[in-house]
mmCIF file of C-alpha atoms and ligand atoms in Angstrom:
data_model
loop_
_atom_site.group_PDB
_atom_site.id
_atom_site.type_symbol
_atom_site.label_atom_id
_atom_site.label_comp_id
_atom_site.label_asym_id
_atom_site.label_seq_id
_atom_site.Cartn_x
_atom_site.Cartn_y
_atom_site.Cartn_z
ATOM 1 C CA UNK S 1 17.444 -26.551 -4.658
ATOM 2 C CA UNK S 2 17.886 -23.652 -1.968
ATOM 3 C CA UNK S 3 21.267 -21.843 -2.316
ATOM 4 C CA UNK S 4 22.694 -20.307 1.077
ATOM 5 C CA UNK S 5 25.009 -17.240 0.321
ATOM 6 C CA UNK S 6 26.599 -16.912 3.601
ATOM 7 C CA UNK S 7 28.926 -14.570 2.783
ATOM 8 C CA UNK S 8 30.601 -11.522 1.408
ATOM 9 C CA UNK S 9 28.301 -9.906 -0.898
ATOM 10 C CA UNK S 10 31.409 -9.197 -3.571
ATOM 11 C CA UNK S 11 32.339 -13.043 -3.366
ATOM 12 C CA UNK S 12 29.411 -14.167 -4.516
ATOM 13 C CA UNK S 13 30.287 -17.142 -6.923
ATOM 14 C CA UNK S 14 29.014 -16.809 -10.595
ATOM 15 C CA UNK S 15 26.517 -20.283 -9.854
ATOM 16 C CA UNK S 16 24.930 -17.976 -7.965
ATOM 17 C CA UNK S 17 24.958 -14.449 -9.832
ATOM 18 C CA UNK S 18 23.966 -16.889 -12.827
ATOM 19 C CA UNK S 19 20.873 -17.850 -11.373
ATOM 20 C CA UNK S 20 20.072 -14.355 -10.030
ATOM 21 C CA UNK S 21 20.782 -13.057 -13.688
ATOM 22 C CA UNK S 22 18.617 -15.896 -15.290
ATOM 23 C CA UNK S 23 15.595 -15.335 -12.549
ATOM 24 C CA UNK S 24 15.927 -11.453 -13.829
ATOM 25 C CA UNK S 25 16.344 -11.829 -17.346
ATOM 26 C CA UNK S 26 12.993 -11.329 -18.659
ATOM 27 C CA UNK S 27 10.200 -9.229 -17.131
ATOM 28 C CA UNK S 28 8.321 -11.138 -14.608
ATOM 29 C CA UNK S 29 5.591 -10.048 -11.945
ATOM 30 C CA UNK S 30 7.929 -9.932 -8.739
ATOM 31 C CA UNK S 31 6.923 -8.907 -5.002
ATOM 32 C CA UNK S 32 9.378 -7.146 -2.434
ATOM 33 C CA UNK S 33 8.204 -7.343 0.901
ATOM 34 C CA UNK S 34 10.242 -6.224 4.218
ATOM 35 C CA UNK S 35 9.402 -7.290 7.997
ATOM 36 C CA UNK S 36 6.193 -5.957 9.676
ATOM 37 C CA UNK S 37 6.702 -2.770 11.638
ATOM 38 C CA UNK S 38 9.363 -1.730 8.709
ATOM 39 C CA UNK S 39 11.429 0.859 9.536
ATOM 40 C CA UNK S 40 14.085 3.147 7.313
ATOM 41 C CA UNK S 41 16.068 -0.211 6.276
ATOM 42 C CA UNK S 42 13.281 -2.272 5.475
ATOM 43 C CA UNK S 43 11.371 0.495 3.714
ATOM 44 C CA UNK S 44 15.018 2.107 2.150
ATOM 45 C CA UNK S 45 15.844 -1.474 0.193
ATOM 46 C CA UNK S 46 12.462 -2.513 -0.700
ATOM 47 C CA UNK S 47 12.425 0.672 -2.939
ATOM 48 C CA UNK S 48 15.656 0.915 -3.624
ATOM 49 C CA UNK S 49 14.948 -2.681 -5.182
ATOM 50 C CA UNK S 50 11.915 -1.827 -6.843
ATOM 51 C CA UNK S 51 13.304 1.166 -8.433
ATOM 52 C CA UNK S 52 15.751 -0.828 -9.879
ATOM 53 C CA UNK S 53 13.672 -3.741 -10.789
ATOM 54 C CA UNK S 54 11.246 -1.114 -12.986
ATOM 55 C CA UNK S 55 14.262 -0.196 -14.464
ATOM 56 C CA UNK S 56 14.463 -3.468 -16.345
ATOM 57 C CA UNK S 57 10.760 -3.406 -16.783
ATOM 58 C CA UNK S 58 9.880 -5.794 -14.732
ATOM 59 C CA UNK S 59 6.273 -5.343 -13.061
ATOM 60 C CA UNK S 60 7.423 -5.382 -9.588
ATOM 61 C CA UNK S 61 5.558 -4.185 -6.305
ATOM 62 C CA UNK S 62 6.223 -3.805 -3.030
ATOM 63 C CA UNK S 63 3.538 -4.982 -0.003
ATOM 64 C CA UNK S 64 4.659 -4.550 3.474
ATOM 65 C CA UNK S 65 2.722 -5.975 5.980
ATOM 66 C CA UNK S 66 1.387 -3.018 8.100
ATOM 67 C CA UNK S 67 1.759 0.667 8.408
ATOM 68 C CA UNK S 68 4.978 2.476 8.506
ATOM 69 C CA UNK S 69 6.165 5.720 10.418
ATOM 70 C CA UNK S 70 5.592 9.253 8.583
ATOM 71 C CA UNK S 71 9.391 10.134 8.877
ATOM 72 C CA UNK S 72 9.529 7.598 6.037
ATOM 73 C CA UNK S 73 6.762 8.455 4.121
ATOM 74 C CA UNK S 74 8.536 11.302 1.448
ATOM 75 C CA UNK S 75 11.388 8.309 0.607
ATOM 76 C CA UNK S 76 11.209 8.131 -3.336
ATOM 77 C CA UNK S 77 8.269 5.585 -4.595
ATOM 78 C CA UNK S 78 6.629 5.501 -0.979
ATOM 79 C CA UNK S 79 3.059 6.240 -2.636
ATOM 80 C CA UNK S 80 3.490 3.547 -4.387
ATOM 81 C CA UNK S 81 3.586 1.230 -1.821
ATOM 82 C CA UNK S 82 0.800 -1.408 -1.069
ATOM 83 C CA UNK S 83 -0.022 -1.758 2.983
ATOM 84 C CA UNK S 84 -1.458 -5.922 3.420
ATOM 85 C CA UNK S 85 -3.039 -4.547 6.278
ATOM 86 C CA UNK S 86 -5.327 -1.934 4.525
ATOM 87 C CA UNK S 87 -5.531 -3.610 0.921
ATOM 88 C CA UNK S 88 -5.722 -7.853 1.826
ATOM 89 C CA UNK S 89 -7.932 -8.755 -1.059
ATOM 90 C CA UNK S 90 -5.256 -6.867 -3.920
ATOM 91 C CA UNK S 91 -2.301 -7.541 -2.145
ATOM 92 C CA UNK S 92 -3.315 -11.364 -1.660
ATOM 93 C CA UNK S 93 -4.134 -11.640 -6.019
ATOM 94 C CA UNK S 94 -0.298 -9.898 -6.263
ATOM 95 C CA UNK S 95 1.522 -12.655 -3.958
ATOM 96 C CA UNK S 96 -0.532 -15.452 -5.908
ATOM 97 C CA UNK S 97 0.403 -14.574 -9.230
ATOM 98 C CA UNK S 98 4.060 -13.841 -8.279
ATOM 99 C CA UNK S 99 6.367 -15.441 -10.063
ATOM 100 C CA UNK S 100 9.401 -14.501 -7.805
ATOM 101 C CA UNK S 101 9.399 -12.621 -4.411
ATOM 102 C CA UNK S 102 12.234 -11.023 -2.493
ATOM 103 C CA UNK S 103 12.121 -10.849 0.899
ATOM 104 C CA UNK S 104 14.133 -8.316 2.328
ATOM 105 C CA UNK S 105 15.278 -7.319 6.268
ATOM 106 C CA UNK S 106 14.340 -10.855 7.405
ATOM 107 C CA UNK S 107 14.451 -14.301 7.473
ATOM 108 C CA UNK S 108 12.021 -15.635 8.929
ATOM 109 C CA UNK S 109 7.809 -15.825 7.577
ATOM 110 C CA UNK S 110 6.752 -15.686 10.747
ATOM 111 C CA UNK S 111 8.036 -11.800 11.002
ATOM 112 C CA UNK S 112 5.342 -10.818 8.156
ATOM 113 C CA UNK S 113 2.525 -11.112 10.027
ATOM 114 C CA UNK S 114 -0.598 -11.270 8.133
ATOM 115 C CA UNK S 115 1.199 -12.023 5.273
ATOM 116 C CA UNK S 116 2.849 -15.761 6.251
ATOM 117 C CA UNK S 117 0.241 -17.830 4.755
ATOM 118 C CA UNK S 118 0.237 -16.257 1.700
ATOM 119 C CA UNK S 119 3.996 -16.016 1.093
ATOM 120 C CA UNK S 120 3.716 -20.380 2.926
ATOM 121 C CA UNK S 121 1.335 -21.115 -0.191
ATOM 122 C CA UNK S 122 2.871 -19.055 -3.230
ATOM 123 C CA UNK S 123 4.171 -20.422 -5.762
ATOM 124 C CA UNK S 124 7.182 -18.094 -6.621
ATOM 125 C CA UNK S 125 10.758 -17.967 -6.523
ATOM 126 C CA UNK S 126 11.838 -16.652 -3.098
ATOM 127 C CA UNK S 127 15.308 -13.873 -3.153
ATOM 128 C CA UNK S 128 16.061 -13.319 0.661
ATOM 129 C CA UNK S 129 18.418 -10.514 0.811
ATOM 130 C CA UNK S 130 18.814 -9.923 4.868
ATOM 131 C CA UNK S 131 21.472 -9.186 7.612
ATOM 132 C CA UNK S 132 20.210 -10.682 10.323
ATOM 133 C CA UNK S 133 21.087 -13.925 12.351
ATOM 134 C CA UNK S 134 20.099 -16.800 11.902
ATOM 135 C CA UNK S 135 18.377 -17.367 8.974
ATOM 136 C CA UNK S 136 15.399 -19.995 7.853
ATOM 137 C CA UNK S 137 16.030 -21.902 5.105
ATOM 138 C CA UNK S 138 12.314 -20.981 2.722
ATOM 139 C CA UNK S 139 14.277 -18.748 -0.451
ATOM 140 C CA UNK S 140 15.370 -20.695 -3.853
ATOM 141 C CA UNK S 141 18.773 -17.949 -2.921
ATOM 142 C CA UNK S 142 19.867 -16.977 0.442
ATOM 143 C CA UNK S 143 21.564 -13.677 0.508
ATOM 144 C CA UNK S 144 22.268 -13.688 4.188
ATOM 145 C CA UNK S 145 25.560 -11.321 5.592
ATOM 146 C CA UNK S 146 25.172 -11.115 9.072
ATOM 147 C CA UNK S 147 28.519 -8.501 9.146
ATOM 148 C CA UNK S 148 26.253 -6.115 6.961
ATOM 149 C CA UNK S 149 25.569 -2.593 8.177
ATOM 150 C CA UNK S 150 22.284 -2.861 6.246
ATOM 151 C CA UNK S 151 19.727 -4.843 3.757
ATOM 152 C CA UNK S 152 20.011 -1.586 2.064
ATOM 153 C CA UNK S 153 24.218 -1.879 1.941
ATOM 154 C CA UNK S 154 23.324 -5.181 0.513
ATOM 155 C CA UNK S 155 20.796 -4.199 -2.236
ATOM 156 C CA UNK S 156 23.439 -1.877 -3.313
ATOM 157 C CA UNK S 157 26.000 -4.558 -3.875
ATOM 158 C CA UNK S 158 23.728 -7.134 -5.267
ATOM 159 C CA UNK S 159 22.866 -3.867 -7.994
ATOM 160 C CA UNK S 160 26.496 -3.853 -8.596
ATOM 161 C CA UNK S 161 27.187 -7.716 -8.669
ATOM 162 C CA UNK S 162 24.528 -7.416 -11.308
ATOM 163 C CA UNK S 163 26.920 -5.172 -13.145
ATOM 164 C CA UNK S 164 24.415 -2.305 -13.280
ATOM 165 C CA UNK S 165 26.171 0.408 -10.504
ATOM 166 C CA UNK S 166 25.590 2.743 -12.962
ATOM 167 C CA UNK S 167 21.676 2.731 -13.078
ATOM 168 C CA UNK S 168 21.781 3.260 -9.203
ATOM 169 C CA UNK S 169 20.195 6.859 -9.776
ATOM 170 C CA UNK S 170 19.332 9.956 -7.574
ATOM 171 C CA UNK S 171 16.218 7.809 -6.122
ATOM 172 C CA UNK S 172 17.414 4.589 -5.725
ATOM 173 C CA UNK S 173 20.456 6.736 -4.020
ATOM 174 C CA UNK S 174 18.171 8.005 -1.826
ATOM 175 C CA UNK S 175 16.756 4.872 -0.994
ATOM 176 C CA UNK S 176 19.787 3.317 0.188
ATOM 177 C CA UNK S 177 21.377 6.238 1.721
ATOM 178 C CA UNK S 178 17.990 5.856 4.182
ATOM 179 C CA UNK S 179 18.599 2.288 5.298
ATOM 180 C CA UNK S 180 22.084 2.584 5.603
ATOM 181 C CA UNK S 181 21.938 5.909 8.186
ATOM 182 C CA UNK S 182 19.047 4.577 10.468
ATOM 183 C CA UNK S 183 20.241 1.051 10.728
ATOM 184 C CA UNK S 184 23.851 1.954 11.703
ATOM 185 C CA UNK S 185 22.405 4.733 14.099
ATOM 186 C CA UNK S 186 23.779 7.525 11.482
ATOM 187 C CA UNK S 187 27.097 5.148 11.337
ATOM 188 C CA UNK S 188 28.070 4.909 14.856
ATOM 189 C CA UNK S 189 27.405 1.524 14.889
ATOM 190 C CA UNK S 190 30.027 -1.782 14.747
ATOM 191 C CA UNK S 191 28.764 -2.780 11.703
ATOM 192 C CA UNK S 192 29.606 0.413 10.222
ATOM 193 C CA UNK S 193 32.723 -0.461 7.654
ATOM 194 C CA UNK S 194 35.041 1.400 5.288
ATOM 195 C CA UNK S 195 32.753 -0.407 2.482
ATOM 196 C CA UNK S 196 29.555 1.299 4.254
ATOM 197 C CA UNK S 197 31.631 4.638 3.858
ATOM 198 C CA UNK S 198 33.043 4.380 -0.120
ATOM 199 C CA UNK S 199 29.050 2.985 -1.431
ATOM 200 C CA UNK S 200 27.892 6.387 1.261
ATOM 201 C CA UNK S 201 30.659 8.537 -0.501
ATOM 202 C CA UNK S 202 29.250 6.820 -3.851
ATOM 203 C CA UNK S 203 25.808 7.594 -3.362
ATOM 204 C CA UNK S 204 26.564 11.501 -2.488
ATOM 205 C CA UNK S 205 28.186 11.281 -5.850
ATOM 206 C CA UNK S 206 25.081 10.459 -7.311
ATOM 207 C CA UNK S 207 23.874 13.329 -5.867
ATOM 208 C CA UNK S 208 22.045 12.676 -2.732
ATOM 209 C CA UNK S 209 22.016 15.218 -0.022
ATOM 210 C CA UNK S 210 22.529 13.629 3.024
ATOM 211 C CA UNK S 211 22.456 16.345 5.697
ATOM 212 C CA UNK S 212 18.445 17.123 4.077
ATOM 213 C CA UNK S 213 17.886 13.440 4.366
ATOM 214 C CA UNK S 214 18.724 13.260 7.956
ATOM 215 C CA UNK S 215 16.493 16.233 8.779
ATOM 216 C CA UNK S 216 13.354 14.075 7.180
ATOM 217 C CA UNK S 217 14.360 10.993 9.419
ATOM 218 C CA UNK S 218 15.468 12.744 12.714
ATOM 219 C CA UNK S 219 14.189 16.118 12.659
ATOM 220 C CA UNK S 220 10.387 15.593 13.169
ATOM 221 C CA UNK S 221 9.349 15.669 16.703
ATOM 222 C CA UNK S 222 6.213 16.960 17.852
ATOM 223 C CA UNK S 223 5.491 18.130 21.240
ATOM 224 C CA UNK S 224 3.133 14.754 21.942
ATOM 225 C CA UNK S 225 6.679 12.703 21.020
ATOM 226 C CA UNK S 226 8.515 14.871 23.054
ATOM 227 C CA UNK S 227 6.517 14.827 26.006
ATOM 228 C CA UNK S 228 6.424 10.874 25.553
ATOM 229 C CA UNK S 229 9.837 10.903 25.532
ATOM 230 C CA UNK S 230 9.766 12.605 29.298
ATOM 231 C CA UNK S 231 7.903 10.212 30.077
ATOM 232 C CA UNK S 232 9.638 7.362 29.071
ATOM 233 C CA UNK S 233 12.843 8.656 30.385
ATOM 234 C CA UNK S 234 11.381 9.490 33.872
ATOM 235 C CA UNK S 235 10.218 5.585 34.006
ATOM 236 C CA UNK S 236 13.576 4.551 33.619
ATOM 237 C CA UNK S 237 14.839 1.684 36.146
ATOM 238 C CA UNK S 238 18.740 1.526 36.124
ATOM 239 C CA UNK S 239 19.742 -1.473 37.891
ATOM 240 C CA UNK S 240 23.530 -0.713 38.370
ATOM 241 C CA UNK S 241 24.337 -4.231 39.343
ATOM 242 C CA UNK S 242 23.231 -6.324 36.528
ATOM 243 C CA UNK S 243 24.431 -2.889 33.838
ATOM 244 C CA UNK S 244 21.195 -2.751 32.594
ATOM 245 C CA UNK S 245 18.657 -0.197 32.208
ATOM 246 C CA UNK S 246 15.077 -0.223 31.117
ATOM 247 C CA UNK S 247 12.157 1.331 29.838
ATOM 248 C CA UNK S 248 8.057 0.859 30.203
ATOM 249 C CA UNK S 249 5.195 2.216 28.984
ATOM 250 C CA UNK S 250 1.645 1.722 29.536
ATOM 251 C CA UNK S 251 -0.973 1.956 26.859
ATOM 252 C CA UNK S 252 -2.515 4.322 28.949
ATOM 253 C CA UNK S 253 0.808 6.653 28.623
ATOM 254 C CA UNK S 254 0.984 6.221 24.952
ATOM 255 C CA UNK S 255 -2.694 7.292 25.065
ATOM 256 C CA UNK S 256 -2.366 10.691 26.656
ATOM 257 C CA UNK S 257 0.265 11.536 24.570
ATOM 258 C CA UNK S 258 -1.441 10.773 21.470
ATOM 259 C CA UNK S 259 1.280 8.313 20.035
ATOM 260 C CA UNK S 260 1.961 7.637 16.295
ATOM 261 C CA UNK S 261 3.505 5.223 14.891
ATOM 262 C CA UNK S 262 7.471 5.599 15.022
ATOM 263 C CA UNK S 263 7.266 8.065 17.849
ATOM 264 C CA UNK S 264 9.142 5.424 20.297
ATOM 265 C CA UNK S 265 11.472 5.092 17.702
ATOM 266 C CA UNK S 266 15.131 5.051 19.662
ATOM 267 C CA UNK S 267 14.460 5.739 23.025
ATOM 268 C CA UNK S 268 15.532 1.991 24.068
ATOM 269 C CA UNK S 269 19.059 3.884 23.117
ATOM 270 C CA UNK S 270 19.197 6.707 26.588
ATOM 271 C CA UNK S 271 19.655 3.766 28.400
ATOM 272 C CA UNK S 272 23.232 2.915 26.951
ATOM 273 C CA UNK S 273 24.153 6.229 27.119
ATOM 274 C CA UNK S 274 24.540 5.968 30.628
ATOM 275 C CA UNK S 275 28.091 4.766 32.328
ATOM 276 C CA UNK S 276 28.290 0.888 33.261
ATOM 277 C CA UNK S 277 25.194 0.307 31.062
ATOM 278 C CA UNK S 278 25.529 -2.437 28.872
ATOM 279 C CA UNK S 279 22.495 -4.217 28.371
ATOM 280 C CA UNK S 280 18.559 -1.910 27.677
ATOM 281 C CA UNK S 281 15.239 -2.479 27.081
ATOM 282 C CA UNK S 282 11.668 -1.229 26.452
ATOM 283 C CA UNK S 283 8.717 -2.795 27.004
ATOM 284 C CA UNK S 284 6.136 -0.819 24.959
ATOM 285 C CA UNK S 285 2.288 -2.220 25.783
ATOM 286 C CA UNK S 286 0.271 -2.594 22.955
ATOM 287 C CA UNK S 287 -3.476 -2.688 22.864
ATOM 288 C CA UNK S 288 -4.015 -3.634 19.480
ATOM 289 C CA UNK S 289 -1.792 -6.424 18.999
ATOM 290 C CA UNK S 290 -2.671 -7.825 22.654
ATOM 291 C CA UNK S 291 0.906 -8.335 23.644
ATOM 292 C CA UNK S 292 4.115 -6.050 24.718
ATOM 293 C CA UNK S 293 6.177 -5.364 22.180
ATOM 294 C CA UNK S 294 10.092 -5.379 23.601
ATOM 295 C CA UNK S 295 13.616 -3.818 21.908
ATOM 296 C CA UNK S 296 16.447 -5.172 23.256
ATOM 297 C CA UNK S 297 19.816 -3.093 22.857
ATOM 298 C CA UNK S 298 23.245 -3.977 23.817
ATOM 299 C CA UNK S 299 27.076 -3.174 23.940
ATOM 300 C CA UNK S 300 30.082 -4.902 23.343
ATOM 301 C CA UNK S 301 29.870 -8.771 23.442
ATOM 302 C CA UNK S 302 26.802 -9.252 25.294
ATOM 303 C CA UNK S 303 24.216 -10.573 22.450
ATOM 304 C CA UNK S 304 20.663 -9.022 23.010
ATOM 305 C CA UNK S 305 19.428 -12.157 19.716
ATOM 306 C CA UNK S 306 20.144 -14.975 21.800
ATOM 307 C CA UNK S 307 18.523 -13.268 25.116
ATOM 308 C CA UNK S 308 15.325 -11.785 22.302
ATOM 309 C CA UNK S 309 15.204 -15.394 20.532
ATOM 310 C CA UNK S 310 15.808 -18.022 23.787
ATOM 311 C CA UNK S 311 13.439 -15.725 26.031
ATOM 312 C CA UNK S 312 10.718 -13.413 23.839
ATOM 313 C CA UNK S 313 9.902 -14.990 21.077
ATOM 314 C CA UNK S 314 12.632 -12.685 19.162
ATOM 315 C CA UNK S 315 15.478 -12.135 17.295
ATOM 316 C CA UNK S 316 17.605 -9.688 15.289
ATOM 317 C CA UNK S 317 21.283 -8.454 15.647
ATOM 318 C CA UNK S 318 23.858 -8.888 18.555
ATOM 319 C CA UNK S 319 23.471 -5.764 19.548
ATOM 320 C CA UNK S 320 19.713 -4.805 18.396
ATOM 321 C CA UNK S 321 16.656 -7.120 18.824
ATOM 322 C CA UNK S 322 13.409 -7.408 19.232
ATOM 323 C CA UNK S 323 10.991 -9.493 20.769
ATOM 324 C CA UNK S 324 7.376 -9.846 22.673
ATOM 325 C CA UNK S 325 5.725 -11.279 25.407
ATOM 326 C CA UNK S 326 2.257 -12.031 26.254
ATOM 327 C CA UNK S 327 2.053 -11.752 29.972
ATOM 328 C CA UNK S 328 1.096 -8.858 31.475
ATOM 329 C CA UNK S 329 3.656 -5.653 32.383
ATOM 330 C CA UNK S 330 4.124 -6.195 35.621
ATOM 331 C CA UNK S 331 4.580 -10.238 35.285
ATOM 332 C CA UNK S 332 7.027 -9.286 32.086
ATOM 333 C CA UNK S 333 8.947 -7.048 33.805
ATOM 334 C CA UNK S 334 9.244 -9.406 36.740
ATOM 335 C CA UNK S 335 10.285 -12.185 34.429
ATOM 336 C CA UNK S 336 13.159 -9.777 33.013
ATOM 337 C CA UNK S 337 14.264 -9.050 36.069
ATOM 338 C CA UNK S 338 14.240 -13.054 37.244
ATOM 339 C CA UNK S 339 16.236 -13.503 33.851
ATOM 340 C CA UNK S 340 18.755 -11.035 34.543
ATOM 341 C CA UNK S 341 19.841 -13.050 37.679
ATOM 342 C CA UNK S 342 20.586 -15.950 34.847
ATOM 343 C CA UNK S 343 22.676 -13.828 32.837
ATOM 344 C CA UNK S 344 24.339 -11.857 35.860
ATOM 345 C CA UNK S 345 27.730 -13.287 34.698
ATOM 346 C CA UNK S 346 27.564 -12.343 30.900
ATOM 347 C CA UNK S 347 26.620 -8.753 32.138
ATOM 348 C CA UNK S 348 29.254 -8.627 34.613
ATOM 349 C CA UNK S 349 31.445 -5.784 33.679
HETATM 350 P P1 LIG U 1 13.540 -2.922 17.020
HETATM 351 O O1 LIG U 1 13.874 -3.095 18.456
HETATM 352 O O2 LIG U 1 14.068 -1.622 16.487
HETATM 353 O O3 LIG U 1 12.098 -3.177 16.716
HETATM 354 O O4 LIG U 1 14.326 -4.068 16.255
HETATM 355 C C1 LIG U 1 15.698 -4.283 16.425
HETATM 356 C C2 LIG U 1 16.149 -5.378 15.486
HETATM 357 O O5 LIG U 1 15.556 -6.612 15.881
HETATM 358 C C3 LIG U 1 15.724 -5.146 14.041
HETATM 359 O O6 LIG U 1 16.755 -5.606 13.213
HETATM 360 C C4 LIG U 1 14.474 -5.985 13.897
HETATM 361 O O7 LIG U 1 14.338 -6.430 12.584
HETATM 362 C C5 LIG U 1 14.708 -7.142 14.868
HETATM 363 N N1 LIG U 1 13.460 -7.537 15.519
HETATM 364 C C6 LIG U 1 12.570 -6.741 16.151
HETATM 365 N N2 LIG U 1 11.535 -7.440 16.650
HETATM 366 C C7 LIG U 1 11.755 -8.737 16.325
HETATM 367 C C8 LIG U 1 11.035 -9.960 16.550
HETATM 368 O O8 LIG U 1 9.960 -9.981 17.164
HETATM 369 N N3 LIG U 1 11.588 -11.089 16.039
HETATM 370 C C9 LIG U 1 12.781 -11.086 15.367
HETATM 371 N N4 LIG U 1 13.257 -12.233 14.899
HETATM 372 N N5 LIG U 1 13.469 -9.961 15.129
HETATM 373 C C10 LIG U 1 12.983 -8.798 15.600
HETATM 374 MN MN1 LIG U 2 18.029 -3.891 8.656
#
């Protein structure tokens, strides 16, 4: 029977923390797995999870579904980590003999990629710890708290509704000090709460230095990214009327500046920077994949998950989501532009 914890992570009823205690209470082979693309959150709690979890020797791993930015790659345990992408055959014999998986920064298979017909057909015991809206009902235990900051704010608490705050060490610290700082935009963000501030304040105590920790994350530009950057920001289309402003690039663009993965990471943000801009976007072309990927981001009430999920293919937070489209970028951009007619209303200032 599926349990659905819709709520407060420190309410959590003893039913449930009983079940999560029996699940735990001997070692068992046990897979964490984040969304595809991960990024500091979904790469932050799946170690910060796995830490603990080898801790109380259980033989856990963690498979992501693809490749992950290099401003992520010195977070504690990231050698460690299996890529589906580049290692199917392994990474396929690990999810079959699973006996439990978590699944963390999502809720829904279809945002693993590669992975969804392995994680359709395994046999485990699914943990969903996520944040996001909307959740699909496919985990034995639903951890779902859409009022989160982070899945790595939750991984902390579900440490300490396991009763076991005090094996949250440096590294595990680390960890969730990551997720926490990129996913509330280095806690500007709403979802940003005095809770977010005392387990921050508790992690420093464990000895994390924050201030170095932002200078791996944020602090690693090249010239290529910067010039990209100039690029993207000299192809922005303000559209005053309908306070939105938006981003494209071309494959060809990302081509002559040599992208790498992550390197588009938070420009969809300029656009909100600007006065009477409530609503951005970026529509990033991607050869590989065959589609355009999108990032929607938003202020105030206007929710960029229901535009993402009822017109992209999407989903995520009110004010952060994601989504794709398989026209071309002219015909996409043309059909956000149609759209924003639809919503003029709801972006009226
Ligand atoms: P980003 O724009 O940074 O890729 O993602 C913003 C938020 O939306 C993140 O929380 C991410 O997990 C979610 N998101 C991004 N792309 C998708 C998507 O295609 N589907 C869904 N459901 N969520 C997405
Ligand atoms: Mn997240």
């Amino acid at each position: 029977m599926a349990i659905l914890l819709n709520c407060i992570f420190a309410r959590m009823n003893s039913e449930e923390l009983q079940l999560v205690k029996k699940l735990l209470s001997e070692p068992k082979s046990i897979v964490i797995t984040p969304h595809k693309n991960p990024d500091g959150d979904a790469v932050g709690s799946s170690l910060a999870l796995w830490h603990y979890l080898r801790q109380n020797n259980h033989k856990a791993h963690v498979i992501v579904p693809n490749d992950f930015p290099k401003f992520l790659k010195w977070i504690p345990g990231v050698d460690e980590i299996l890529i589906f992408d580049k290692n199917k055959e392994v990474s396929l014999t690990i999810i079959e003999e699973a006996e439990l998986i978590f699944t963390l920064d999502f809720n829904d298979l279809r945002r693993i990629g590669g992975m969804q017909g392995a994680f359709e057909n395994a046999k485990a015991d699914f943990i969903m710890i996520d944040h996001h809206q909307a959740p699909h009902d496919y985990a034995r235990i639903t951890i779902s708290d859409v009022s989160m900051s982070s899945t790595c704010e939750m991984v902390y608490n579900f440490i300490e509704n396991l009763g076991d705050r005090d094996s949250i060490d440096k590294k595990i610290a680390e960890c969730i000090y990551t997720g926490i700082l990129t996913d509330t935009g280095s806690f500007k963000y709403p979802s940003t709460s005095s809770r977010t501030h005392r387990v921050i304040a508790d992690l420093i105590d464990k000895g994390i230095n924050g201030s170095s920790i932002h200078q791996k994350i944020f602090d690693t530009n090249t010239p290529d990214r910067l010039h990209l950057l100039g690029r993207a920001l000299n192809n922005l289309v303000i559209l005053q009327e309908y306070s939105t402003a938006y981003i494209t690039l071309q494959q060809a663009e990302m081509d002559e500046f040599n992208f790498k993965k992550g390197d588009t990471e938070g420009f969809v943000n300029y656009g909100l920077t600007l006065e009477g801009i409530i609503f951005a976007a970026i529509f990033i072309e991607n050869r590989d994949e065959g589609y355009i990927k999108i990032s929607f981001r938003s202020q105030g009430d206007f929710s960029v998950n229901e535009f993402a999920r009822d017109n992209f293919s999407g989903g995520g937070h009110t004010n952060a989501a994601g989504g794709r489209s398989d026209l071309s970028m002219n015909d996409t951009v043309k059909r956000f532009r149609q759209l924003l007619e639809e919503y003029k209303e709801q972006l009226a200032l």
